[in-house]
PDB file of C-alpha atoms in Angstrom:
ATOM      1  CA  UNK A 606      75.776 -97.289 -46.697  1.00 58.00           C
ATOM      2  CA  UNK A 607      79.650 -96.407 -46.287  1.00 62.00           C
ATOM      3  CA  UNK A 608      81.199 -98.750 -44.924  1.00 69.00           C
ATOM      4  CA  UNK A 609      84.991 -98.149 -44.237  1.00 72.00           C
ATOM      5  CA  UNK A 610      88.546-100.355 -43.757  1.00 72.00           C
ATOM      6  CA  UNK A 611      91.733 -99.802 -42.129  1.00 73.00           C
ATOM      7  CA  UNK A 612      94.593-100.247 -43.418  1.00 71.00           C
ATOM      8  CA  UNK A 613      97.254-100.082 -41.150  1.00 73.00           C
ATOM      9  CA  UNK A 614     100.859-101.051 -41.608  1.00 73.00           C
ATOM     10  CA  UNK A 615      99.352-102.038 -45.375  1.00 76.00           C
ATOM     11  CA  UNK A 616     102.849-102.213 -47.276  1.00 79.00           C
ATOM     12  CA  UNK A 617     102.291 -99.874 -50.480  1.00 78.00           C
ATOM     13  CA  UNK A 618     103.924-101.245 -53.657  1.00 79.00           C
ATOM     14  CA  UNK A 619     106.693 -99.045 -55.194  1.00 78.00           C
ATOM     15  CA  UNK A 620     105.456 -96.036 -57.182  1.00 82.00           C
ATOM     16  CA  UNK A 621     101.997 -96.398 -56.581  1.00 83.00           C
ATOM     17  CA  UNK A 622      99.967 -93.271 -56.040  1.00 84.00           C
ATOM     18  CA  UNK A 623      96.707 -94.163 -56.103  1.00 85.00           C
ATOM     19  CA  UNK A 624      94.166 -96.540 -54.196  1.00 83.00           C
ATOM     20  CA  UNK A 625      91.130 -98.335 -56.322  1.00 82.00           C
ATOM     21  CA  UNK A 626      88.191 -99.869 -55.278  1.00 80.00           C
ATOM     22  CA  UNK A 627      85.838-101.730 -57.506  1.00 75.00           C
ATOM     23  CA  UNK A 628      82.614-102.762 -57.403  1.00 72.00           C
ATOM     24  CA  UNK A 629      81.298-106.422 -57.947  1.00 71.00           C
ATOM     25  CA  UNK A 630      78.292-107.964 -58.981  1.00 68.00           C
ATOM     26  CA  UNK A 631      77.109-110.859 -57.834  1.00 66.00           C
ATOM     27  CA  UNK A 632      74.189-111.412 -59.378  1.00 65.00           C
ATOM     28  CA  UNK A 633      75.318-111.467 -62.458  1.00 60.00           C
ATOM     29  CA  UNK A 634      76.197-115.360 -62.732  1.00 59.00           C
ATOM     30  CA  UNK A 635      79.619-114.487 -62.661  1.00 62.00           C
ATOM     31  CA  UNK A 636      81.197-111.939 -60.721  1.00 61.00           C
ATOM     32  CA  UNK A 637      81.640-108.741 -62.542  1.00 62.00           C
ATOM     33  CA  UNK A 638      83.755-105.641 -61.884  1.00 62.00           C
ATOM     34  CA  UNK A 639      82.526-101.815 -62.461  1.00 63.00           C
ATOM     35  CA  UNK A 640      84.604-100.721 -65.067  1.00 69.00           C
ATOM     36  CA  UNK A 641      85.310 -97.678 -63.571  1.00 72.00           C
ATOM     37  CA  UNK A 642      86.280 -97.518 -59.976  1.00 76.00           C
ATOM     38  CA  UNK A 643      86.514 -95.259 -57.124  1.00 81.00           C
ATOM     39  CA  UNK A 644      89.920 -93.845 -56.573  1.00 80.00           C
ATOM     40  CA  UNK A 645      91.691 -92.172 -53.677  1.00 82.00           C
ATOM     41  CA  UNK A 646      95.487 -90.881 -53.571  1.00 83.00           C
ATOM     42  CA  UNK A 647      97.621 -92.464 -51.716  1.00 76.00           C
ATOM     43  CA  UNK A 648      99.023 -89.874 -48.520  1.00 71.00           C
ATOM     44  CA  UNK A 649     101.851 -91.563 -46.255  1.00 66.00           C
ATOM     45  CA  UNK A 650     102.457 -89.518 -43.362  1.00 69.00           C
ATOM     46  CA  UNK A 651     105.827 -89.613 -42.001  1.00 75.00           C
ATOM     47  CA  UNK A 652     107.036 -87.564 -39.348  1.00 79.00           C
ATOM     48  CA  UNK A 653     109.207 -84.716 -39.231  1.00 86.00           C
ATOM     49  CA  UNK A 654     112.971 -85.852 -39.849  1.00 86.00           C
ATOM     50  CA  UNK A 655     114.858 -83.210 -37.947  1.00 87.00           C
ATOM     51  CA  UNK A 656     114.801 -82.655 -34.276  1.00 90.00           C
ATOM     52  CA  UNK A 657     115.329 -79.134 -32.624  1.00 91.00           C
ATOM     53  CA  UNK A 658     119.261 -79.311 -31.458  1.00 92.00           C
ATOM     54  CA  UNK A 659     121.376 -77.333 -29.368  1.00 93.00           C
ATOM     55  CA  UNK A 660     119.541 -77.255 -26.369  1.00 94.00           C
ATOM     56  CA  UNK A 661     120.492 -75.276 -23.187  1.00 95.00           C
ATOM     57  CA  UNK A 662     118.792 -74.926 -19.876  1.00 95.00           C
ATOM     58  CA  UNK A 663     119.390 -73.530 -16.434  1.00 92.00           C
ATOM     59  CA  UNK A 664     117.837 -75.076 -13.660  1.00 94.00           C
ATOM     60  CA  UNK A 665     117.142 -72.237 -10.897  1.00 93.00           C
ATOM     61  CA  UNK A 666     114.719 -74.797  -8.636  1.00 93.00           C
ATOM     62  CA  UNK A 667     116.995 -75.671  -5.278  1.00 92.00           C
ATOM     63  CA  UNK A 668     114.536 -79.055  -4.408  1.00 93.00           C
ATOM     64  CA  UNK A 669     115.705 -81.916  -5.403  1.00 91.00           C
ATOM     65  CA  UNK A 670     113.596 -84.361  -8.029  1.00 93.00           C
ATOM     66  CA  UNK A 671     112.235 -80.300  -9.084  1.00 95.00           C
ATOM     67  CA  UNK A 672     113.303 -78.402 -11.838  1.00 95.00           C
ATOM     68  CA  UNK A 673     112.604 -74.713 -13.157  1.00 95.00           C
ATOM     69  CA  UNK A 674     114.167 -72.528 -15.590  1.00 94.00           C
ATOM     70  CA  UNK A 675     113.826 -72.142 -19.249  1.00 94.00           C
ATOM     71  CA  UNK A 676     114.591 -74.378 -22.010  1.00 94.00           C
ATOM     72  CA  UNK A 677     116.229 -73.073 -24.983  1.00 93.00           C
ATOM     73  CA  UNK A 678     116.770 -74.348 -28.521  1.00 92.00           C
ATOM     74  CA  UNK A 679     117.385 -74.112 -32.430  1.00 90.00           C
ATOM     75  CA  UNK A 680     115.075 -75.124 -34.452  1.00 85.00           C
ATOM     76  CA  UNK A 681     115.728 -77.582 -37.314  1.00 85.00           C
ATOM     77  CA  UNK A 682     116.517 -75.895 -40.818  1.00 80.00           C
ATOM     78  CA  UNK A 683     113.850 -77.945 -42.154  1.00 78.00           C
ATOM     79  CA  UNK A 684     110.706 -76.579 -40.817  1.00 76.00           C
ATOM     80  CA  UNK A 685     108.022 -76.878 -43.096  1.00 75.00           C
ATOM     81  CA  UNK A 686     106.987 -80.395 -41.713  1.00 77.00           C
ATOM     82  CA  UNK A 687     106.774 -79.296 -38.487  1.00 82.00           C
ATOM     83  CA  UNK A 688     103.165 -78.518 -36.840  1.00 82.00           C
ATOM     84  CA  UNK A 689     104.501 -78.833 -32.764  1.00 85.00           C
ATOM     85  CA  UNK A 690     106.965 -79.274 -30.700  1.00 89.00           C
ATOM     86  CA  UNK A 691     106.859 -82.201 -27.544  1.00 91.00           C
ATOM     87  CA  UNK A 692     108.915 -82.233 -24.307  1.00 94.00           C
ATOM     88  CA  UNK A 693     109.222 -85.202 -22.536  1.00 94.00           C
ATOM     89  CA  UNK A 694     111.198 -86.465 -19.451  1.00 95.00           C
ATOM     90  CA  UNK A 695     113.870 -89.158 -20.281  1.00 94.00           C
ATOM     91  CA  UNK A 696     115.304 -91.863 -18.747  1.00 95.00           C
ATOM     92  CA  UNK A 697     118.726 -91.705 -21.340  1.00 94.00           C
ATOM     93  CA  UNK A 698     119.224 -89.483 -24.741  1.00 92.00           C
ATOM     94  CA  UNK A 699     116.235 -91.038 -26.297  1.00 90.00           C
ATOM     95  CA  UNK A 700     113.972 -93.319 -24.101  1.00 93.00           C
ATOM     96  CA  UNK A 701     110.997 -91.157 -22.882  1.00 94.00           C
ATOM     97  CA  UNK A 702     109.193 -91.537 -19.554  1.00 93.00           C
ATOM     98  CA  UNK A 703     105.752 -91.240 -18.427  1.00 88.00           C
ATOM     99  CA  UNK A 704     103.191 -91.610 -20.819  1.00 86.00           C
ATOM    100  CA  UNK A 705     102.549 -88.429 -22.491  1.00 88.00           C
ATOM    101  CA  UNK A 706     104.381 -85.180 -23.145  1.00 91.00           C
ATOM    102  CA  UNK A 707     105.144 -83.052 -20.061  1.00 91.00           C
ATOM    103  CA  UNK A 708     104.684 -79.853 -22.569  1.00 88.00           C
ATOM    104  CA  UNK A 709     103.290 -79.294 -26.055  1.00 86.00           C
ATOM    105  CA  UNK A 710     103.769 -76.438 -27.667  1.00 83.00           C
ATOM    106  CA  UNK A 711     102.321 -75.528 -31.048  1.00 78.00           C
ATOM    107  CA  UNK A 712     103.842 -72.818 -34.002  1.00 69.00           C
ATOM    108  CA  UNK A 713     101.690 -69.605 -33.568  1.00 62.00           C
ATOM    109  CA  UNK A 714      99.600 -68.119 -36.427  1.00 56.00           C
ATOM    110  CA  UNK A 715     101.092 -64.690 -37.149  1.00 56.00           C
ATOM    111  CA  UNK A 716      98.832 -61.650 -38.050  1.00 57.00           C
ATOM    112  CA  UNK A 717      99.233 -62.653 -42.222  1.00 61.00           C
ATOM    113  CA  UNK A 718      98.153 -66.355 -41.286  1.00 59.00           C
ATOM    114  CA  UNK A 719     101.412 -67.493 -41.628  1.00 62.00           C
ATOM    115  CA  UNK A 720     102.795 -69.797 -39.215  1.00 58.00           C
ATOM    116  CA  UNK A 721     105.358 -68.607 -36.691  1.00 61.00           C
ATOM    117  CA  UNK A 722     108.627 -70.581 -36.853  1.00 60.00           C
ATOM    118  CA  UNK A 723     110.526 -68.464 -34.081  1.00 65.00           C
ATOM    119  CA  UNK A 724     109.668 -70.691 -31.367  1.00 76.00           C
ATOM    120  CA  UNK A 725     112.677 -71.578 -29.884  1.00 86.00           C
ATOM    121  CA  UNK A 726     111.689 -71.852 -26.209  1.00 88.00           C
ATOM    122  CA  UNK A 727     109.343 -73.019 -23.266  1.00 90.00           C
ATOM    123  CA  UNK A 728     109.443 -72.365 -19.179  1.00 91.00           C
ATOM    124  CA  UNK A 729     109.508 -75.492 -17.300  1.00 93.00           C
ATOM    125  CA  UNK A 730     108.217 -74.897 -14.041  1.00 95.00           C
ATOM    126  CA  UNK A 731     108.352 -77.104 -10.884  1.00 95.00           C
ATOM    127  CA  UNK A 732     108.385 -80.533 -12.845  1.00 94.00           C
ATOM    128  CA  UNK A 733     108.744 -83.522 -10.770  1.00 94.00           C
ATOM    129  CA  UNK A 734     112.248 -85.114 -12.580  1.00 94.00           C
ATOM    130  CA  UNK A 735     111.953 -88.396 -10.455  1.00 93.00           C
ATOM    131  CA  UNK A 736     113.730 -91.289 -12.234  1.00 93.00           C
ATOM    132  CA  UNK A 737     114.867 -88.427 -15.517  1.00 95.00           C
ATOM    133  CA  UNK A 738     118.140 -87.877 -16.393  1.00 95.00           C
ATOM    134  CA  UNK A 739     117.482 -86.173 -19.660  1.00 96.00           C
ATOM    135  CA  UNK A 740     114.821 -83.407 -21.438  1.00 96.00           C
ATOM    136  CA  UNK A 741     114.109 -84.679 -24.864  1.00 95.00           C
ATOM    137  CA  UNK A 742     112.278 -82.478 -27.545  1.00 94.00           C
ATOM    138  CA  UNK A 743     110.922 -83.894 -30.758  1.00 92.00           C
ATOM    139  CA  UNK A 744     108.967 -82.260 -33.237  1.00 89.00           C
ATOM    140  CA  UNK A 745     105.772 -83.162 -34.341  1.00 88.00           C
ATOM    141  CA  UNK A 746     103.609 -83.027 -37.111  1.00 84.00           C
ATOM    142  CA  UNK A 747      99.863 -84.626 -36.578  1.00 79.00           C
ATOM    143  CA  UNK A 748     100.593 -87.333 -34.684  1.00 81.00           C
ATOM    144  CA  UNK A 749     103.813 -88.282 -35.504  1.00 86.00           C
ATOM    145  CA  UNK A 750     106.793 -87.571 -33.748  1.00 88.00           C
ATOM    146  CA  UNK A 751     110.607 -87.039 -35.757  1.00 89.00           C
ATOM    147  CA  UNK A 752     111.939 -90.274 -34.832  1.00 87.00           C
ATOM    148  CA  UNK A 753     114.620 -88.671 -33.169  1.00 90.00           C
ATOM    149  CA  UNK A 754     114.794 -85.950 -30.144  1.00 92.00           C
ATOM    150  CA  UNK A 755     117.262 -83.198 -29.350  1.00 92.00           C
ATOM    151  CA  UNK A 756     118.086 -83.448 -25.589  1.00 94.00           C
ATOM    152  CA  UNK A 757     120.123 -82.223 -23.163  1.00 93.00           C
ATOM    153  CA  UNK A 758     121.367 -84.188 -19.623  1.00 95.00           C
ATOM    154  CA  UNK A 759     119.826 -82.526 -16.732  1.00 93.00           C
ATOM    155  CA  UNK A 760     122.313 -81.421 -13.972  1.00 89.00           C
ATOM    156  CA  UNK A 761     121.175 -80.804 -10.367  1.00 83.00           C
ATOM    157  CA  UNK A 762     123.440 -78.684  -8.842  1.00 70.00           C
ATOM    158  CA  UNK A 763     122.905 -79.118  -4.798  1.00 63.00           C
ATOM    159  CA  UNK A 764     123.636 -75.654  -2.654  1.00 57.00           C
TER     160      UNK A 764
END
């Protein structure tokens, strides 16, 4: 039988790299331990720490509460850690909105099977802005989102 625990938020001492798990015997009159346990390394994700930055975008959408145009950006130097970028709707520089990206958008495998780090844009088309003031873009990697976004006010200029 396998049976499995979670260990969430379990704080991991300093410079430990490995988790054990013994064995015990109960039947032993008093409890013994397997000499030699089961081991696992230790793997603590943490997202990406960089952010795409310098963001530009047009909007070319004359409703109001719409926007279309494309989003530009750089890329963060530090790429290896990053798997995807998300773009979410926010109500400041760093709150997000609504309660999952509005577009996810993952590195491309190049013909050598290489990831593609070029990515450096997306079209937004005809996306509902009600209650935004602000596009955010984090990067990703598995889950986890760089605790920080690069973002850019949006501007609704009325004809």
């Amino acid at each position: 039988n396998i049976t499995e625990y979670n260990l969430t938020e379990t704080i991991i001492p300093t410079n430990a790299n490995y988790i054990l798990l013994y064995s015990i015997s109960i039947f032993s009159g008093n409890k013994t331990y397997n000499l030699y346990p089961s081991y696992i390394k230790i793997i603590d994700l943490i997202g990406p720490k960089y952010p795409p930055f310098n963001l530009s975008f047009i909007d070319i959408e004359p409703k109001q509460n719409v926007i279309t145009g494309t989003l530009f950006w750089k890329s963060p130097n530090y790429i290896n850690d990053i798997e995807s970028y998300e773009i979410w709707l926010g109500s400041n520089e760093t709150q997000r909105i609504g309660g999952r990206a509005m577009w996810l958008i993952y590195k491309s495998i190049i013909d050598n099977g290489e990831l593609d780090y070029s990515i450096d844009s997306s079209i937004i088309n005809n996306w509902d802005i009600t209650g935004a003031t602000h596009i955010l873009i984090f990067s990703k990697y598995k889950k986890l989102l760089s605790e920080n976004s690069g973002n850019i006010k949006i501007i609704k200029l009325l004809i």
